[in-house]
Structures are given as structure tokens and as C-alpha cells.
Amino acid sequence: MGRGRRAKALIGTIRSIIKNMIVGVTQGFTYKMKIVASHFPITVKVQGDAVYIENFIGERSPRIAKIVGEGTRVEVRGDDVIVKGVDKEAVGQTAANIEQATKVRRKDPRKFLDGIYIYEKKVGME
């Protein structure tokens, strides 16, 4: 019984991965993120395979988030950061890396709301 359950779980996982690959190649995936800053204006730059987040809470050194995957593209349009690509896992991990890079540590998270947050996940690239 344990073997059958694990096999079904594995088959379902493989099925979902293949389905996401087909959807990714035909339509693509897009994650939209919003830059939120209360006092210090955050500057976001894309250089090579990394996203540089400068002046986050007034810090002098930039925070760096890695872009995962070869087909993943990151665009900065005003207060929006748009992550696009054909691989759902790579696009999602890149968005998570950007969000985690701007996580406020050792301060009250209710007061310090600055950061870059995901606000829309979408199938299809505009």
C-alpha cells in the first residue's frame, strides 16, 4: 500500500512538471512585484545574472538577488519589477530571491514594511 501511494504521488508530480513545461513554452509565466519604500527610495538594477537592490533602508552596500535559469528575464518599470520566463520554477525562484533579499531583519516587521513584494502571478507574457 505504501508503494502504490508513493508511485501515485510521483506520477502526479511528473505530470504537473510536464504540464508546466508545455504551458511555459506555449504561453510563459509572469510574476509582477511592487517596490515599497516609505523613506529611503529603493533603486533596482539588473546586471548580468543578478538584481542589485540599492539604498534599501538607507544601506550603503547593495543587496544582490540571483536570477535563476537561462530564459528568465527581469525588467524594472518604475515601481514594478516584472519577472518573465518559460520555466515556472526558475521564474518563481527568481521572484522569491528578490523578495527574500529585501527582507527586513532585526527590526519590527509591522513598522518596517519596505521591500519588494509579489502582487500578481500570471500565465502568459505580455
mmCIF file of C-alpha atoms in Angstrom:
data_model
loop_
_atom_site.group_PDB
_atom_site.id
_atom_site.type_symbol
_atom_site.label_atom_id
_atom_site.label_comp_id
_atom_site.label_asym_id
_atom_site.label_seq_id
_atom_site.Cartn_x
_atom_site.Cartn_y
_atom_site.Cartn_z
ATOM 1 C CA MET A 1 0.000 0.000 0.000
ATOM 2 C CA GLY A 2 2.823 2.409 0.795
ATOM 3 C CA ARG A 3 4.441 1.719 -2.561
ATOM 4 C CA GLY A 4 1.289 2.475 -4.530
ATOM 5 C CA ARG A 5 0.737 5.762 -2.739
ATOM 6 C CA ARG A 6 4.311 6.912 -3.371
ATOM 7 C CA ALA A 7 4.109 5.874 -7.015
ATOM 8 C CA LYS A 8 0.849 7.818 -7.476
ATOM 9 C CA ALA A 9 2.410 10.869 -5.828
ATOM 10 C CA LEU A 10 5.468 10.634 -8.088
ATOM 11 C CA ILE A 11 3.321 10.231 -11.208
ATOM 12 C CA GLY A 12 1.270 13.290 -10.214
ATOM 13 C CA THR A 13 4.438 15.325 -9.669
ATOM 14 C CA ILE A 14 5.892 14.333 -13.038
ATOM 15 C CA ARG A 15 2.554 15.078 -14.726
ATOM 16 C CA SER A 16 2.467 18.581 -13.199
ATOM 17 C CA ILE A 17 6.068 19.307 -14.192
ATOM 18 C CA ILE A 18 5.432 18.249 -17.804
ATOM 19 C CA LYS A 19 2.174 20.261 -17.903
ATOM 20 C CA ASN A 20 4.017 23.352 -16.607
ATOM 21 C CA MET A 21 6.727 22.837 -19.246
ATOM 22 C CA ILE A 22 4.113 22.770 -22.019
ATOM 23 C CA VAL A 23 2.316 25.844 -20.654
ATOM 24 C CA GLY A 24 5.662 27.625 -20.224
ATOM 25 C CA VAL A 25 6.761 27.031 -23.809
ATOM 26 C CA THR A 26 3.382 27.953 -25.312
ATOM 27 C CA GLN A 27 2.409 30.883 -23.052
ATOM 28 C CA GLY A 28 5.139 31.612 -20.481
ATOM 29 C CA PHE A 29 4.938 32.770 -16.866
ATOM 30 C CA THR A 30 4.972 36.296 -15.412
ATOM 31 C CA TYR A 31 5.401 37.442 -11.808
ATOM 32 C CA LYS A 32 4.750 41.106 -11.025
ATOM 33 C CA MET A 33 6.362 42.650 -7.955
ATOM 34 C CA LYS A 34 5.887 46.064 -6.316
ATOM 35 C CA ILE A 35 8.695 48.149 -4.793
ATOM 36 C CA VAL A 36 7.507 49.566 -1.446
ATOM 37 C CA ALA A 37 9.604 52.247 0.276
ATOM 38 C CA SER A 38 8.499 54.643 2.997
ATOM 39 C CA HIS A 39 11.536 56.920 3.453
ATOM 40 C CA PHE A 40 14.622 55.815 1.512
ATOM 41 C CA PRO A 41 13.925 55.381 -2.226
ATOM 42 C CA ILE A 42 14.940 51.894 -3.358
ATOM 43 C CA THR A 43 16.858 51.629 -6.644
ATOM 44 C CA VAL A 44 16.708 48.318 -8.524
ATOM 45 C CA LYS A 45 19.160 47.492 -11.335
ATOM 46 C CA VAL A 46 19.576 44.337 -13.414
ATOM 47 C CA GLN A 47 23.184 43.491 -14.311
ATOM 48 C CA GLY A 48 24.046 40.148 -15.880
ATOM 49 C CA ASP A 49 22.535 37.303 -13.885
ATOM 50 C CA ALA A 50 21.819 39.340 -10.739
ATOM 51 C CA VAL A 51 19.436 42.008 -9.482
ATOM 52 C CA TYR A 52 21.071 44.776 -7.426
ATOM 53 C CA ILE A 53 18.862 46.454 -4.815
ATOM 54 C CA GLU A 54 20.442 49.731 -3.709
ATOM 55 C CA ASN A 55 19.590 52.152 -0.869
ATOM 56 C CA PHE A 56 17.330 49.611 0.859
ATOM 57 C CA ILE A 57 16.526 51.159 4.270
ATOM 58 C CA GLY A 58 19.459 53.526 3.652
ATOM 59 C CA GLU A 59 22.088 50.763 3.463
ATOM 60 C CA ARG A 60 25.296 51.668 1.688
ATOM 61 C CA SER A 61 26.057 48.294 0.135
ATOM 62 C CA PRO A 62 23.606 46.848 -2.398
ATOM 63 C CA ARG A 63 21.686 43.661 -1.733
ATOM 64 C CA ILE A 64 22.035 41.095 -4.502
ATOM 65 C CA ALA A 65 19.413 38.606 -5.707
ATOM 66 C CA LYS A 66 20.390 35.873 -8.166
ATOM 67 C CA ILE A 67 18.436 35.366 -11.399
ATOM 68 C CA VAL A 68 17.783 31.624 -11.797
ATOM 69 C CA GLY A 69 17.606 29.965 -15.229
ATOM 70 C CA GLU A 70 18.792 30.947 -18.673
ATOM 71 C CA GLY A 71 15.442 32.068 -20.097
ATOM 72 C CA THR A 72 14.386 34.197 -17.108
ATOM 73 C CA ARG A 73 14.178 37.934 -17.777
ATOM 74 C CA VAL A 74 13.788 40.694 -15.174
ATOM 75 C CA GLU A 75 12.523 44.162 -16.111
ATOM 76 C CA VAL A 76 12.215 47.239 -13.900
ATOM 77 C CA ARG A 77 9.416 49.672 -14.806
ATOM 78 C CA GLY A 78 9.077 52.472 -12.262
ATOM 79 C CA ASP A 79 7.836 50.881 -9.021
ATOM 80 C CA ASP A 80 7.264 47.483 -10.658
ATOM 81 C CA VAL A 81 9.673 44.599 -11.129
ATOM 82 C CA ILE A 82 8.489 42.082 -13.731
ATOM 83 C CA VAL A 83 9.970 38.572 -13.886
ATOM 84 C CA LYS A 84 9.194 36.593 -17.077
ATOM 85 C CA GLY A 85 10.233 33.251 -18.475
ATOM 86 C CA VAL A 86 9.242 29.821 -19.748
ATOM 87 C CA ASP A 87 10.343 27.778 -16.710
ATOM 88 C CA LYS A 88 7.831 28.171 -13.861
ATOM 89 C CA GLU A 89 10.311 27.006 -11.210
ATOM 90 C CA ALA A 90 13.054 29.398 -12.362
ATOM 91 C CA VAL A 91 10.687 32.385 -12.594
ATOM 92 C CA GLY A 92 9.211 31.640 -9.161
ATOM 93 C CA GLN A 93 12.632 31.131 -7.569
ATOM 94 C CA THR A 94 13.948 34.387 -9.048
ATOM 95 C CA ALA A 95 10.937 36.287 -7.661
ATOM 96 C CA ALA A 96 11.444 34.605 -4.275
ATOM 97 C CA ASN A 97 15.159 35.531 -4.305
ATOM 98 C CA ILE A 98 14.269 39.199 -4.910
ATOM 99 C CA GLU A 99 11.623 39.145 -2.166
ATOM 100 C CA GLN A 100 13.965 37.437 0.326
ATOM 101 C CA ALA A 101 16.816 39.856 -0.458
ATOM 102 C CA THR A 102 14.642 42.723 0.788
ATOM 103 C CA LYS A 103 13.508 41.010 3.962
ATOM 104 C CA VAL A 104 13.934 43.297 6.984
ATOM 105 C CA ARG A 105 15.918 41.596 9.730
ATOM 106 C CA ARG A 106 16.249 42.505 13.427
ATOM 107 C CA LYS A 107 13.530 45.170 13.196
ATOM 108 C CA ASP A 108 9.790 45.165 13.849
ATOM 109 C CA PRO A 109 8.183 43.836 10.613
ATOM 110 C CA ARG A 110 4.922 45.638 11.455
ATOM 111 C CA LYS A 111 6.679 49.006 11.321
ATOM 112 C CA PHE A 112 9.349 48.463 8.637
ATOM 113 C CA LEU A 113 7.271 47.453 5.605
ATOM 114 C CA ASP A 114 9.870 48.396 2.986
ATOM 115 C CA GLY A 115 10.693 45.735 0.429
ATOM 116 C CA ILE A 116 9.763 44.216 -2.909
ATOM 117 C CA TYR A 117 6.619 42.094 -2.791
ATOM 118 C CA ILE A 118 4.906 39.764 -5.286
ATOM 119 C CA TYR A 119 1.415 41.014 -6.087
ATOM 120 C CA GLU A 120 0.486 39.050 -9.227
ATOM 121 C CA LYS A 121 1.318 35.639 -10.687
ATOM 122 C CA LYS A 122 0.139 35.138 -14.238
ATOM 123 C CA VAL A 123 0.277 32.627 -17.069
ATOM 124 C CA GLY A 124 1.360 34.361 -20.264
ATOM 125 C CA MET A 125 3.917 37.002 -21.144
ATOM 126 C CA GLU A 126 2.633 40.421 -22.215
#
